[in-house]
GROMACS .gro file of C-alpha atoms in nm:
model
  190
    1MET     CA    1   2.155   0.289  -0.786
    2PRO     CA    2   2.031  -0.034  -0.630
    3SER     CA    3   2.119  -0.367  -0.780
    4ALA     CA    4   1.860  -0.596  -0.934
    5GLY     CA    5   1.679  -0.835  -0.704
    6ALA     CA    6   1.535  -0.656  -0.403
    7SER     CA    7   1.571  -0.855  -0.082
    8THR     CA    8   1.284  -0.947   0.150
    9ALA     CA    9   1.526  -0.900   0.440
   10GLY     CA   10   1.456  -0.526   0.413
   11ILE     CA   11   1.077  -0.567   0.446
   12ARG     CA   12   0.928  -0.514   0.789
   13ARG     CA   13   0.621  -0.382   0.961
   14LEU     CA   14   0.586  -0.013   1.018
   15THR     CA   15   0.565   0.089   1.385
   16ALA     CA   16   0.426   0.404   1.543
   17GLY     CA   17   0.785   0.510   1.615
   18ASP     CA   18   0.857   0.530   1.241
   19TRP     CA   19   0.662   0.854   1.203
   20GLN     CA   20   0.954   1.056   1.066
   21GLN     CA   21   1.010   0.793   0.796
   22VAL     CA   22   0.634   0.798   0.723
   23LYS     CA   23   0.649   1.174   0.679
   24ALA     CA   24   0.951   1.157   0.448
   25VAL     CA   25   0.809   0.880   0.228
   26ARG     CA   26   0.461   1.035   0.212
   27LEU     CA   27   0.604   1.366   0.091
   28GLU     CA   28   0.813   1.172  -0.162
   29MET     CA   29   0.505   0.975  -0.277
   30LEU     CA   30   0.297   1.287  -0.326
   31ALA     CA   31   0.573   1.468  -0.515
   32ASP     CA   32   0.637   1.166  -0.738
   33THR     CA   33   0.278   1.069  -0.822
   34PRO     CA   34   0.034   1.339  -0.707
   35MET     CA   35  -0.270   1.190  -0.884
   36ALA     CA   36  -0.226   0.850  -0.717
   37TYR     CA   37  -0.315   0.965  -0.367
   38ILE     CA   38  -0.614   1.154  -0.232
   39GLU     CA   39  -0.404   1.395  -0.028
   40SER     CA   40  -0.221   1.691  -0.183
   41LEU     CA   41   0.148   1.760  -0.128
   42ASP     CA   42   0.065   2.104   0.014
   43ALA     CA   43  -0.179   1.955   0.267
   44ALA     CA   44   0.078   1.695   0.373
   45ARG     CA   45   0.347   1.961   0.418
   46ARG     CA   46   0.116   2.153   0.655
   47GLN     CA   47   0.080   1.857   0.892
   48THR     CA   48   0.236   1.893   1.236
   49ASP     CA   49   0.471   1.639   1.391
   50ALA     CA   50   0.186   1.534   1.620
   51GLN     CA   51  -0.032   1.464   1.315
   52TRP     CA   52   0.245   1.255   1.156
   53GLN     CA   53   0.281   1.063   1.480
   54GLU     CA   54  -0.094   0.992   1.482
   55ARG     CA   55  -0.079   0.882   1.118
   56ALA     CA   56   0.202   0.634   1.187
   57LYS     CA   57   0.009   0.506   1.489
   58ALA     CA   58  -0.303   0.450   1.276
   59MET     CA   59  -0.101   0.282   1.000
   60SER     CA   60   0.035   0.033   1.252
   61GLY     CA   61  -0.274  -0.007   1.470
   62ASP     CA   62  -0.547  -0.269   1.494
   63GLY     CA   63  -0.707  -0.368   1.164
   64SER     CA   64  -0.415  -0.240   0.960
   65VAL     CA   65  -0.070  -0.366   0.859
   66THR     CA   66   0.175  -0.140   0.680
   67LEU     CA   67   0.482  -0.303   0.532
   68ILE     CA   68   0.789  -0.105   0.441
   69ALA     CA   69   1.109  -0.189   0.260
   70GLU     CA   70   1.394   0.022   0.380
   71GLU     CA   71   1.748   0.072   0.265
   72ASN     CA   72   2.018  -0.120   0.450
   73ASN     CA   73   2.212   0.183   0.567
   74PRO     CA   74   2.197   0.422   0.862
   75ALA     CA   75   1.949   0.653   0.683
   76ARG     CA   76   1.692   0.368   0.665
   77ARG     CA   77   1.507   0.549   0.385
   78ILE     CA   78   1.181   0.377   0.294
   79ARG     CA   79   1.214   0.254  -0.064
   80GLY     CA   80   0.870   0.092  -0.079
   81LEU     CA   81   0.547   0.085   0.119
   82MET     CA   82   0.214  -0.098   0.100
   83ARG     CA   83  -0.069  -0.102   0.351
   84VAL     CA   84  -0.356  -0.345   0.402
   85ALA     CA   85  -0.653  -0.259   0.622
   86LEU     CA   86  -0.984  -0.423   0.699
   87THR     CA   87  -1.264  -0.260   0.504
   88HIS     CA   88  -1.544  -0.091   0.695
   89PRO     CA   89  -1.820  -0.171   0.701
   90GLN     CA   90  -1.797  -0.542   0.623
   91LYS     CA   91  -2.088  -0.694   0.432
   92ALA     CA   92  -2.279  -0.931   0.661
   93GLY     CA   93  -2.251  -1.295   0.560
   94ASN     CA   94  -1.958  -1.234   0.321
   95PRO     CA   95  -1.597  -1.341   0.374
   96LEU     CA   96  -1.384  -1.083   0.556
   97HIS     CA   97  -1.243  -0.820   0.316
   98ALA     CA   98  -0.928  -0.609   0.337
   99VAL     CA   99  -0.813  -0.333   0.106
  100LEU     CA  100  -0.467  -0.257  -0.032
  101ILE     CA  101  -0.382   0.114  -0.011
  102SER     CA  102  -0.085   0.353  -0.011
  103VAL     CA  103   0.113   0.153  -0.265
  104TYR     CA  104   0.452   0.310  -0.344
  105VAL     CA  105   0.793   0.205  -0.471
  106ALA     CA  106   1.067   0.468  -0.508
  107PRO     CA  107   1.154   0.530  -0.875
  108GLU     CA  108   1.506   0.385  -0.848
  109TYR     CA  109   1.364   0.055  -0.715
  110ARG     CA  110   1.089   0.008  -0.974
  111GLY     CA  111   1.123  -0.294  -1.198
  112LEU     CA  112   1.358  -0.475  -0.957
  113GLY     CA  113   1.104  -0.704  -0.791
  114LEU     CA  114   1.042  -0.498  -0.478
  115ALA     CA  115   0.675  -0.437  -0.561
  116ASP     CA  116   0.630  -0.813  -0.611
  117GLU     CA  117   0.786  -0.888  -0.272
  118LEU     CA  118   0.579  -0.624  -0.094
  119LEU     CA  119   0.255  -0.741  -0.255
  120VAL     CA  120   0.316  -1.105  -0.164
  121ALA     CA  121   0.392  -0.998   0.194
  122CYS     CA  122   0.075  -0.784   0.201
  123CYS     CA  123  -0.138  -1.076   0.083
  124ASP     CA  124   0.013  -1.284   0.363
  125ALA     CA  125  -0.051  -1.008   0.618
  126ALA     CA  126  -0.410  -0.954   0.502
  127ALA     CA  127  -0.483  -1.324   0.536
  128HIS     CA  128  -0.283  -1.420   0.843
  129ASP     CA  129  -0.277  -1.107   1.054
  130LEU     CA  130  -0.612  -0.953   0.960
  131GLY     CA  131  -0.800  -1.278   0.892
  132ALA     CA  132  -0.919  -1.158   0.551
  133HIS     CA  133  -1.031  -1.396   0.281
  134VAL     CA  134  -1.041  -1.132   0.006
  135LEU     CA  135  -0.800  -0.847  -0.069
  136GLU     CA  136  -0.934  -0.569  -0.288
  137LEU     CA  137  -0.789  -0.255  -0.442
  138GLY     CA  138  -0.866   0.023  -0.687
  139VAL     CA  139  -0.669   0.101  -1.003
  140HIS     CA  140  -0.700   0.403  -1.235
  141GLU     CA  141  -0.860   0.288  -1.559
  142ASP     CA  142  -0.567   0.419  -1.766
  143ASN     CA  143  -0.296   0.251  -1.557
  144ALA     CA  144  -0.235  -0.056  -1.775
  145ARG     CA  145   0.095  -0.132  -1.601
  146ALA     CA  146  -0.071  -0.156  -1.258
  147LEU     CA  147  -0.360  -0.361  -1.396
  148SER     CA  148  -0.115  -0.608  -1.549
  149PHE     CA  149   0.093  -0.621  -1.230
  150TYR     CA  150  -0.206  -0.704  -1.011
  151GLN     CA  151  -0.345  -0.957  -1.259
  152ARG     CA  152  -0.007  -1.132  -1.258
  153HIS     CA  153  -0.051  -1.168  -0.880
  154GLY     CA  154  -0.395  -1.325  -0.899
  155PHE     CA  155  -0.616  -1.015  -0.879
  156SER     CA  156  -0.911  -0.992  -1.115
  157LEU     CA  157  -1.148  -0.714  -1.212
  158THR     CA  158  -1.479  -0.734  -1.026
  159GLY     CA  159  -1.673  -0.538  -1.288
  160GLU     CA  160  -1.724  -0.263  -1.031
  161SER     CA  161  -1.581   0.086  -1.060
  162LYS     CA  162  -1.621   0.425  -0.900
  163PRO     CA  163  -1.524   0.780  -0.994
  164PHE     CA  164  -1.151   0.839  -0.955
  165PRO     CA  165  -1.116   1.070  -0.650
  166GLN     CA  166  -0.883   1.323  -0.815
  167ASP     CA  167  -1.057   1.331  -1.156
  168LYS     CA  168  -1.428   1.247  -1.156
  169THR     CA  169  -1.421   1.210  -1.537
  170LYS     CA  170  -1.208   0.895  -1.492
  171ARG     CA  171  -1.288   0.562  -1.326
  172GLU     CA  172  -1.117   0.361  -1.055
  173LEU     CA  173  -1.152  -0.007  -1.138
  174ILE     CA  174  -1.203  -0.245  -0.847
  175MET     CA  175  -0.994  -0.562  -0.838
  176GLU     CA  176  -0.989  -0.844  -0.586
  177HIS     CA  177  -0.784  -1.147  -0.496
  178ARG     CA  178  -0.925  -1.442  -0.303
  179LEU     CA  179  -0.654  -1.527  -0.053
  180THR     CA  180  -0.541  -1.889  -0.053
  181MET     CA  181  -0.498  -2.117   0.245
  182SER     CA  182  -0.119  -2.089   0.215
  183GLU     CA  183  -0.145  -1.710   0.235
  184ARG     CA  184  -0.375  -1.745   0.536
  185ASN     CA  185  -0.124  -1.979   0.706
  186THR     CA  186   0.192  -1.775   0.648
  187ASP     CA  187   0.357  -1.587   0.932
  188LEU     CA  188   0.550  -1.266   0.863
  189GLY     CA  189   0.764  -1.332   1.165
  190GLY     CA  190   0.714  -0.993   1.313
   0.00000   0.00000   0.00000
């Protein structure tokens, strides 16, 4: 069991070479919280190594930054992951938008501050590395814990929603955070 107070020293950018870690954490994510992600566990298990390699390449390519927190041991298991990507298409005349996706923290690391550290780093990456002025995300309407978490970090509800992909009877609420100058001037160092 990890100790309280996750360390930012374990947070780094995902690279295309991390595809085996991507595969392991994605299968873990889908088993842990199947309704949180559009993909099914069975579909993910059917992916070939080449497909996992392509996924890791896309997650670390232009217009996207994926941050991972990994254990400080030889296994290097990913204990948390968040990805920011430029939204497409961008609305002409509006500030550049990015979206936060693929949010995951392993159960044994929840409540220890790791999600806070990853989110702060993602805001920095969205602003500095992607040039975004606004970071948006979607939250299931019944996920009060996530809504509170994002509000604590400066996100607010936009008033917009859309059908939740896995259950069209539910809504995904859209939240956004206007990135500050300090976030836009922070370097992740990597």
